[in-house]
PDB file of C-alpha atoms in Angstrom:
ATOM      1  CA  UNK U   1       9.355 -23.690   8.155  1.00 40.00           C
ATOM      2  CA  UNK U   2       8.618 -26.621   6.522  1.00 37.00           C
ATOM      3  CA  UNK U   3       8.877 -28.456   3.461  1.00 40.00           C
ATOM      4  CA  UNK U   4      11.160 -30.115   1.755  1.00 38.00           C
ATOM      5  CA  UNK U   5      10.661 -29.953  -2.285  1.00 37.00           C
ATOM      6  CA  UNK U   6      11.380 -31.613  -5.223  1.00 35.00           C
ATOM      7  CA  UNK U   7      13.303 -30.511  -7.717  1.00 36.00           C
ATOM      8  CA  UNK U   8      10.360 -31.197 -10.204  1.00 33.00           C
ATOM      9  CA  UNK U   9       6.924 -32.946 -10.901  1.00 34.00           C
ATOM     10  CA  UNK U  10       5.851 -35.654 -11.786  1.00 34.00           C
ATOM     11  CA  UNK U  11       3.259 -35.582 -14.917  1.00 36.00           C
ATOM     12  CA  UNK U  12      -0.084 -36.312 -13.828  1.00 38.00           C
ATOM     13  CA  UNK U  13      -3.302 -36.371 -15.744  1.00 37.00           C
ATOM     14  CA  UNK U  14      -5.102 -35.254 -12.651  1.00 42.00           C
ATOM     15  CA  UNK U  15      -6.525 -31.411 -12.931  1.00 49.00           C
ATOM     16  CA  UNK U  16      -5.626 -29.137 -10.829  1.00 49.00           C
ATOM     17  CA  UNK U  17      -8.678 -27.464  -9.279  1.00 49.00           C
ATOM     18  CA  UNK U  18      -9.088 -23.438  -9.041  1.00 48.00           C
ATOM     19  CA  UNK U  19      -8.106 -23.476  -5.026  1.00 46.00           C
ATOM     20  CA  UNK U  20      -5.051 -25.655  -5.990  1.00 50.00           C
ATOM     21  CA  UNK U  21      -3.687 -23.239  -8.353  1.00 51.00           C
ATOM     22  CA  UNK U  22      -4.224 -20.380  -6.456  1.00 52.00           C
ATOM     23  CA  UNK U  23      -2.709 -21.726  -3.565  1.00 58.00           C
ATOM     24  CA  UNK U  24       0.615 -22.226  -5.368  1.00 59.00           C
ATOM     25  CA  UNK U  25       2.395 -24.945  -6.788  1.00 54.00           C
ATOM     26  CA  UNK U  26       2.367 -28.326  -5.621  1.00 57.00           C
ATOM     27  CA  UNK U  27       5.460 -30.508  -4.547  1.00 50.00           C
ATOM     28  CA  UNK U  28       4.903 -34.058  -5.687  1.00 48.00           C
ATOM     29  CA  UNK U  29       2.875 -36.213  -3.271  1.00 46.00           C
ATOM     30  CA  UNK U  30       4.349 -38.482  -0.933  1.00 43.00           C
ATOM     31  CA  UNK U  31       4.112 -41.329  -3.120  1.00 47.00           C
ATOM     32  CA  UNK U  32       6.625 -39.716  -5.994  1.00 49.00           C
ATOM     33  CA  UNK U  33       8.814 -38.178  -3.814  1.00 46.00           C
ATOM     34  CA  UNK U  34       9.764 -40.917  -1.651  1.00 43.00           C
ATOM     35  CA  UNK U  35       9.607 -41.498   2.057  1.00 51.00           C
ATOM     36  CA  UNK U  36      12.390 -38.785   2.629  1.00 76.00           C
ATOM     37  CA  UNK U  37      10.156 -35.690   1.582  1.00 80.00           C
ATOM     38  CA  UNK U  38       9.816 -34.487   4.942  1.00 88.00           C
ATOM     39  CA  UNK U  39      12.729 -35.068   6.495  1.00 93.00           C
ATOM     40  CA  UNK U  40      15.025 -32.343   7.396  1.00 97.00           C
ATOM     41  CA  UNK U  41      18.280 -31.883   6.374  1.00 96.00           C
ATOM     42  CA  UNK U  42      21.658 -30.258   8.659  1.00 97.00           C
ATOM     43  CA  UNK U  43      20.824 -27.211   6.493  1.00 97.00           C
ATOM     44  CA  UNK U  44      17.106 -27.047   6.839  1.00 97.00           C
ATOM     45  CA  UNK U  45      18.264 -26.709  10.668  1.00 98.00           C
ATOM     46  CA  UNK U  46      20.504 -24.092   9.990  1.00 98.00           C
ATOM     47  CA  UNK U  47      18.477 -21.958   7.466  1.00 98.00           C
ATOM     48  CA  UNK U  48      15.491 -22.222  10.395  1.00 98.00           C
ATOM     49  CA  UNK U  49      17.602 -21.153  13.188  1.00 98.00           C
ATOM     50  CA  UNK U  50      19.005 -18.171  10.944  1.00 98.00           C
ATOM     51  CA  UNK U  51      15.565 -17.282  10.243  1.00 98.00           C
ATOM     52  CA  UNK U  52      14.355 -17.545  13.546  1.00 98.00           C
ATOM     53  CA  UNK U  53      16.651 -15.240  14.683  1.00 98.00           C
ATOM     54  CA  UNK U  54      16.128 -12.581  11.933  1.00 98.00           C
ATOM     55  CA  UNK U  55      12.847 -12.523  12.372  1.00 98.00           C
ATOM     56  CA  UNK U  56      13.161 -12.442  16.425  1.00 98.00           C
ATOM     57  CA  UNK U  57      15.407  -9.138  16.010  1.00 98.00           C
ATOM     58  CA  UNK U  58      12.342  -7.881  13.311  1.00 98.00           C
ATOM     59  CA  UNK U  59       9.893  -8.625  16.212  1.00 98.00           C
ATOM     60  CA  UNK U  60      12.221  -6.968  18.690  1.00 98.00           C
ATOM     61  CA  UNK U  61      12.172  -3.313  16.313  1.00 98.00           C
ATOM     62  CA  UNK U  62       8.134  -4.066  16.304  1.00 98.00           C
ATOM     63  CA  UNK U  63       7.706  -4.356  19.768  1.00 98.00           C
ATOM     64  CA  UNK U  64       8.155  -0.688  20.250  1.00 96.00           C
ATOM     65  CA  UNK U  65       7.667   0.769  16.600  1.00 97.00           C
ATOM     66  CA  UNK U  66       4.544  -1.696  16.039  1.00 97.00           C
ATOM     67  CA  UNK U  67       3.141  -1.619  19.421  1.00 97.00           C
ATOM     68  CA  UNK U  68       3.117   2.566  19.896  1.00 97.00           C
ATOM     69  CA  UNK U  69       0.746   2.113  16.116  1.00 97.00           C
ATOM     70  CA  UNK U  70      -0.721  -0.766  18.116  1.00 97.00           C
ATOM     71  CA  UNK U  71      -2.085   1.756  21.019  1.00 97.00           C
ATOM     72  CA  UNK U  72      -2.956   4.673  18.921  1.00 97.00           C
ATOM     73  CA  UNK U  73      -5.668   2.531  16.435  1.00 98.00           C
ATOM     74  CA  UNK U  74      -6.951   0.829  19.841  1.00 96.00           C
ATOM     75  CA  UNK U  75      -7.250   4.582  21.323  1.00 97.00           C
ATOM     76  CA  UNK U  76      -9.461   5.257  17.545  1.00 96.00           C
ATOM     77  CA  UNK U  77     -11.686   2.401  18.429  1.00 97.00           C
ATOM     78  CA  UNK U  78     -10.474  -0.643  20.549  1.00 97.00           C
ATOM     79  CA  UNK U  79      -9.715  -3.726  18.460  1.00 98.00           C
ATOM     80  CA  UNK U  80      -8.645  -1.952  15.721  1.00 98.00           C
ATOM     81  CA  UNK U  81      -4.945  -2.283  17.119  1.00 98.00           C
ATOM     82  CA  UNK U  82      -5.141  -5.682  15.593  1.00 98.00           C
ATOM     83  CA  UNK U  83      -4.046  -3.939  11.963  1.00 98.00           C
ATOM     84  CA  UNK U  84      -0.636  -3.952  13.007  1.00 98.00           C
ATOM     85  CA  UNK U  85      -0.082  -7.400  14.724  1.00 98.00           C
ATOM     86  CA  UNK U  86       0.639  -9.584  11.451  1.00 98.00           C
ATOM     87  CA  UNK U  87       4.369  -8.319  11.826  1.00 98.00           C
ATOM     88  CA  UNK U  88       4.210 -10.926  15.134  1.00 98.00           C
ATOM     89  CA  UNK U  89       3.208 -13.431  13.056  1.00 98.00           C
ATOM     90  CA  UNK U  90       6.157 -13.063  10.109  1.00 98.00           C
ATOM     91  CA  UNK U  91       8.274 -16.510  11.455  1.00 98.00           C
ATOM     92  CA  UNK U  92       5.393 -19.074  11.006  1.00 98.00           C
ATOM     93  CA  UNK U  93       4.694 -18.345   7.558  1.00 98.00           C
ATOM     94  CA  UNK U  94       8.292 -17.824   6.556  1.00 98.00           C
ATOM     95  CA  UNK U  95       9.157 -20.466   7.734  1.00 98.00           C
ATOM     96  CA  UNK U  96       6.610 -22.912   6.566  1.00 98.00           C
ATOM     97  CA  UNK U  97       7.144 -21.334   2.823  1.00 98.00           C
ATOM     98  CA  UNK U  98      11.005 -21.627   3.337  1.00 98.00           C
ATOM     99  CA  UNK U  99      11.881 -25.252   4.554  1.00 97.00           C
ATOM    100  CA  UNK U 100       8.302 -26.515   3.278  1.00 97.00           C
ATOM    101  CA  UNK U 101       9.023 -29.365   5.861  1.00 97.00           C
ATOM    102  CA  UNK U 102       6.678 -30.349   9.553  1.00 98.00           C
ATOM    103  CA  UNK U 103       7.319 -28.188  12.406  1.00 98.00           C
ATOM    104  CA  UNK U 104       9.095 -25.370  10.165  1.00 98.00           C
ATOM    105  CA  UNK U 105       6.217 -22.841  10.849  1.00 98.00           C
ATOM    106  CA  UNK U 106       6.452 -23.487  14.563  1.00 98.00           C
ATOM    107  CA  UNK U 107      10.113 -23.787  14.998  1.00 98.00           C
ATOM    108  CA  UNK U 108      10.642 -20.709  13.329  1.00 98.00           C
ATOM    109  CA  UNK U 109       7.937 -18.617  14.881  1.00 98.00           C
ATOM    110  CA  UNK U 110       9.245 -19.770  18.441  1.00 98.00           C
ATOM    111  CA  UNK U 111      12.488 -18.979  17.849  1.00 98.00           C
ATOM    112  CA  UNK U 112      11.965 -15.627  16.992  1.00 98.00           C
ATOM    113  CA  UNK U 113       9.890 -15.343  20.364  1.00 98.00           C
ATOM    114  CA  UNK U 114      12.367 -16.042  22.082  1.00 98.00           C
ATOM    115  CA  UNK U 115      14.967 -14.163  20.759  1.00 98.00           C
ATOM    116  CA  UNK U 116      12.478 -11.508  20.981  1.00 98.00           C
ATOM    117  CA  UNK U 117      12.010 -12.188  24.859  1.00 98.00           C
ATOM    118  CA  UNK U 118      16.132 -12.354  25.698  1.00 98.00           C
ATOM    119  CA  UNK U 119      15.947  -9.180  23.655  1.00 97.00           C
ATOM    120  CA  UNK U 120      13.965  -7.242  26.126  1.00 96.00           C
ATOM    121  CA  UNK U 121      10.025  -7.443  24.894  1.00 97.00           C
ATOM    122  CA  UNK U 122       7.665  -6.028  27.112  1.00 96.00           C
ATOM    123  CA  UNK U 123       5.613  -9.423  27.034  1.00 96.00           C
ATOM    124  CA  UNK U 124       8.373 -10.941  29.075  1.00 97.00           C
ATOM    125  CA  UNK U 125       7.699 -15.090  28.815  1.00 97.00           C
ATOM    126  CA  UNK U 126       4.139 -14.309  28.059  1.00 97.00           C
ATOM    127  CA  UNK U 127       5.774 -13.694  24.207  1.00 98.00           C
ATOM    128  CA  UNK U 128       6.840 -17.489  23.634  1.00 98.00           C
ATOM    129  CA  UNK U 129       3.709 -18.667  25.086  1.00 98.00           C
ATOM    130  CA  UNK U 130       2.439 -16.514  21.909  1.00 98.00           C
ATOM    131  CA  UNK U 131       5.061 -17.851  19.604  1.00 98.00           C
ATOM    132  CA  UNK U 132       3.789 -21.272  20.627  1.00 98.00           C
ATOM    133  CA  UNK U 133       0.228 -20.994  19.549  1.00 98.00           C
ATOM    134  CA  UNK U 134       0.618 -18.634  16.727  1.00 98.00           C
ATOM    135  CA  UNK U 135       3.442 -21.242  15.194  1.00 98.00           C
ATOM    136  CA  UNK U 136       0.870 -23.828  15.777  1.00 98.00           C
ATOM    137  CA  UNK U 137      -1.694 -21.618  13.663  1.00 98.00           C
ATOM    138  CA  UNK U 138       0.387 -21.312  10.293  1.00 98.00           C
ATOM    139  CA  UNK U 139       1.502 -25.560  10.840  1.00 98.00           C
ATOM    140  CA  UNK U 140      -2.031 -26.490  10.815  1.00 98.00           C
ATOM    141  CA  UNK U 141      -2.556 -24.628   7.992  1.00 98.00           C
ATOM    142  CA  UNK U 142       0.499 -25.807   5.998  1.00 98.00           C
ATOM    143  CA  UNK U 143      -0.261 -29.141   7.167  1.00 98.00           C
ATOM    144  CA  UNK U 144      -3.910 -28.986   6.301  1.00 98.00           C
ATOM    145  CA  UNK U 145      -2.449 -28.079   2.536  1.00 97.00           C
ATOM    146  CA  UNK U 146      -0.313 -31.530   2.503  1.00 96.00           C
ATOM    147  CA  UNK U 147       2.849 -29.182   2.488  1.00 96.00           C
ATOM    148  CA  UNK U 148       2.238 -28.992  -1.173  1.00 95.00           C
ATOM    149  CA  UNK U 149       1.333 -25.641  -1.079  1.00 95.00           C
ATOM    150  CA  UNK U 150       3.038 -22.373  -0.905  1.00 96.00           C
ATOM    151  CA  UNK U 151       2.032 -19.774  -3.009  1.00 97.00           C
ATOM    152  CA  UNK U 152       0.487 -16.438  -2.246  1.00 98.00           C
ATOM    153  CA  UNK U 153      -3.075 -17.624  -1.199  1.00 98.00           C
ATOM    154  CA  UNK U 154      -1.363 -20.232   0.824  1.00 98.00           C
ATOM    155  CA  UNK U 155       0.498 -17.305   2.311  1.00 98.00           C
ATOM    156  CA  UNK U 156      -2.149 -15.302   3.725  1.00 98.00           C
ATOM    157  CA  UNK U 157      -3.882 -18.034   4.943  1.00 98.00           C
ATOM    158  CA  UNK U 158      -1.007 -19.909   6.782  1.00 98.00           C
ATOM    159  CA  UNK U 159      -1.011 -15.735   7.963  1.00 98.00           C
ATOM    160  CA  UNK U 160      -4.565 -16.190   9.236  1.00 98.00           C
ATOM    161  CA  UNK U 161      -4.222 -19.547  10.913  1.00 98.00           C
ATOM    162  CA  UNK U 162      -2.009 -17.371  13.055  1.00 98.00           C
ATOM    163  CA  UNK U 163      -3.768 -14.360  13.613  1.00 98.00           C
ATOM    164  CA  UNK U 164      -6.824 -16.594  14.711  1.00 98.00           C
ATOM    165  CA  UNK U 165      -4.132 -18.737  17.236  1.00 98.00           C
ATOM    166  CA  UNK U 166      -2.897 -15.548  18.365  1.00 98.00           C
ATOM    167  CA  UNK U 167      -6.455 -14.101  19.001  1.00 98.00           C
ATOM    168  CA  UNK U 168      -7.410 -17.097  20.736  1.00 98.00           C
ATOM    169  CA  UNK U 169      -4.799 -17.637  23.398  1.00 98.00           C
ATOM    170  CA  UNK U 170      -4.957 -13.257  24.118  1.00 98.00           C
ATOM    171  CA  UNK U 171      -8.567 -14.852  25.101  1.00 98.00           C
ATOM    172  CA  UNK U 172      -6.496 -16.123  28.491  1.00 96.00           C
ATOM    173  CA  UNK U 173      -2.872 -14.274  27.988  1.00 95.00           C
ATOM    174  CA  UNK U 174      -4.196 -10.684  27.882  1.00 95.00           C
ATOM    175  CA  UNK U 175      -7.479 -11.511  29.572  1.00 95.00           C
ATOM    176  CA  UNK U 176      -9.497 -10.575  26.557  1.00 97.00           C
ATOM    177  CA  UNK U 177     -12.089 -13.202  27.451  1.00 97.00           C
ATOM    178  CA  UNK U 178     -13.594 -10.361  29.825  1.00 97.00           C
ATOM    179  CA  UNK U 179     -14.048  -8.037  26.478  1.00 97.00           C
ATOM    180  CA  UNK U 180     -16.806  -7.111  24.913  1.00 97.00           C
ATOM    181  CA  UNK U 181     -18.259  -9.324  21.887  1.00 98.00           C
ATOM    182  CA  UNK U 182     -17.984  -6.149  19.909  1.00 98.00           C
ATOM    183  CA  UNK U 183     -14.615  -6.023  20.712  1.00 98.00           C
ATOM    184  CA  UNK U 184     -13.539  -9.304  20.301  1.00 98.00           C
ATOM    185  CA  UNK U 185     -15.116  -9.342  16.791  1.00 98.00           C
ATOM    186  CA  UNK U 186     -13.708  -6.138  15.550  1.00 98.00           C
ATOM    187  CA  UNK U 187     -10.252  -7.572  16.912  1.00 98.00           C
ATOM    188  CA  UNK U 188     -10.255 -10.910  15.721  1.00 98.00           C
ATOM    189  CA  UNK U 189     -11.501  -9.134  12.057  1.00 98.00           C
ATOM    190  CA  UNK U 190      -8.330  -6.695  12.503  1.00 98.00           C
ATOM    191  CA  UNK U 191      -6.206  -9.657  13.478  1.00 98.00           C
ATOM    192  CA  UNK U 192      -7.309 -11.662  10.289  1.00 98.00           C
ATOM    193  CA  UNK U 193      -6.923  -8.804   8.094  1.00 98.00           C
ATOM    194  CA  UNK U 194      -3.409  -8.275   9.513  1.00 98.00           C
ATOM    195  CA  UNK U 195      -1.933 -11.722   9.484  1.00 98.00           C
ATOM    196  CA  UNK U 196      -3.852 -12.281   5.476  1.00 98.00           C
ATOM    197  CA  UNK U 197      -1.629  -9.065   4.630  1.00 98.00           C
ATOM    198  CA  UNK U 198       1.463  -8.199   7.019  1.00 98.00           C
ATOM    199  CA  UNK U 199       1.850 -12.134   7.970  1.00 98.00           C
ATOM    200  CA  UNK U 200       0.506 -13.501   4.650  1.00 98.00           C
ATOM    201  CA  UNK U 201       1.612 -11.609   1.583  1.00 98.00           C
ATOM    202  CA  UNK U 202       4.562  -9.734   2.938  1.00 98.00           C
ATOM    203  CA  UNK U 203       5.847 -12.872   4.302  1.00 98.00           C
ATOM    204  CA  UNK U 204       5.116 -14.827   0.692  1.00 98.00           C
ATOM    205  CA  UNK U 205       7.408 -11.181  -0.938  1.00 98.00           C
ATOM    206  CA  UNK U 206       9.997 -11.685   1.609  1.00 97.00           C
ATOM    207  CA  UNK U 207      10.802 -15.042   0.786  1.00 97.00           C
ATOM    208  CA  UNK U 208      10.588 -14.176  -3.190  1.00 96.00           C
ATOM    209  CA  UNK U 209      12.776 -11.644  -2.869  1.00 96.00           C
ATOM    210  CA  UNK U 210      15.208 -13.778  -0.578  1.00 96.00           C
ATOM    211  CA  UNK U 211      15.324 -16.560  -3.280  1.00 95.00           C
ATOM    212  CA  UNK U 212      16.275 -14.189  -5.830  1.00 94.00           C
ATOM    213  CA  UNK U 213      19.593 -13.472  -4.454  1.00 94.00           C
ATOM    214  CA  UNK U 214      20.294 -17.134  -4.264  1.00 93.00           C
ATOM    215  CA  UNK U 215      20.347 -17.702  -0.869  1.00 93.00           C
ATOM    216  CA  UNK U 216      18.157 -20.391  -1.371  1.00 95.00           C
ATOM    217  CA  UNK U 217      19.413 -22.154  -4.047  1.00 94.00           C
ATOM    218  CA  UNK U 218      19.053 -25.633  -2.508  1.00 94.00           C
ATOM    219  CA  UNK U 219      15.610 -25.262  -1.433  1.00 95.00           C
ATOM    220  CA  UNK U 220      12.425 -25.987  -3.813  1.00 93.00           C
ATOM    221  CA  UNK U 221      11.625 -22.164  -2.808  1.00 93.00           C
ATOM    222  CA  UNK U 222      14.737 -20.678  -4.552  1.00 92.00           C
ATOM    223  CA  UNK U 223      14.629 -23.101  -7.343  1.00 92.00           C
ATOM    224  CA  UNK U 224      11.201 -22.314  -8.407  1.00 90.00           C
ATOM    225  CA  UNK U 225      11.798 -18.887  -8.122  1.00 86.00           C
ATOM    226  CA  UNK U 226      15.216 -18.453 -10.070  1.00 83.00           C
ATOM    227  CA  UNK U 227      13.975 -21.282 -12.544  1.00 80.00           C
ATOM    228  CA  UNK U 228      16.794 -24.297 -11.339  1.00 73.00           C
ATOM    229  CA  UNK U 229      16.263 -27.793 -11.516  1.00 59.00           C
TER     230      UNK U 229
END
């Protein structure tokens, strides 16, 4: 969702700190890149809305396949269905490392909730009001990062901005506000853990392994990736 790239850097006898470089490369800032960094192209649409849907039909398979995995670890010890949940949260961060433009995370991550919904999940409407907030977890993140960021530690935590969104609106959603505090911990730790790994890094593979076949040639994600300028 997000970001727009350039196709290279600009020297700069600033250092990069430790956090920088493990968050991933940078694009160039504002300033070097021009005013029309974050605006979105006709394709950036179209690569969203394909991704959106892709991602709504892998949300659709987890509804049932994720959610019976979901019941059993909750049946082991309740929160610990959280493991599974960072499957949920695959648009936002795709997204957001895909189009590397504002609003990518959420637009993606909604879409797929509602092509999840018209698909049949269980969650009825209750699944874009989830889409919503857990979009709006991996944009802060992105945003808080400048959209400069997109490597693997960037990744896993545009995966936890979600997980914590999603735990936070289940607060009202689900009713979990009338858990436990043991519960809520273990399930928010479960939910982090799941959106760092099956959000976070899976989502920062996915996209790697989309760029290598070329299909995004004409993003900065491809280019870096398959070495183009």
């Amino acid at each position: 969702m997000t970001h727009s790239s350039a196709d290279a850097s600009t020297p700069s006898t600033a250092q990069t700190t430790p956090a920088e470089a493990a968050a991933g490369p940078a694009s160039p800032s504002p300033g070097r890149a021009g005013a029309g960094r974050h605006r979105w192209r006709t394709l950036d649409i179209v690569i969203a809305a394909v991704l959106g849907v892709v991602i709504g039909l892998i949300f659709t398979f987890w509804n049932f396949a994720g959610y019976a995995g979901f019941l059993a670890l909750d049946a082991l010890t309740p929160g610990f269905g959280g493991l599974v949940t960072g499957v949920w949260l695959l648009g936002g961060v795709v997204g957001g490392l895909v189009i590397r433009k504002p609003g990518a995370a959420l637009f993606v991550e909604v879409l797929a909730a509602v092509v999840s919904m018209l698909l049949g999940s269980q969650w009825a409407v209750e699944t874009v009001y989830s889409g919503i907030a857990q979009g709006l977890g991996a944009e802060l993140v992105f945003l808080l990062l400048g959209y400069r960021r997109f490597g693997l530690v960037a990744a896993a935590l545009a995966g936890i901005g979600s997980a914590v969104a999603a735990w936070t609106i289940e607060l009202f959603l689900s009713g979990n506000i009338e858990m436990s505090v043991q519960f809520l911990v273990i399930y928010l730790t479960c939910l982090i853990i799941s959106g760092a790994l099956l959000a976070g890094a899976l989502g920062w593979v996915l996209t790697r392994a989309l760029a290598r076949t070329g299909a995004l040639d004409r993003f900065a994600a491809g280019r870096e990736i398959r070495g183009l300028t």
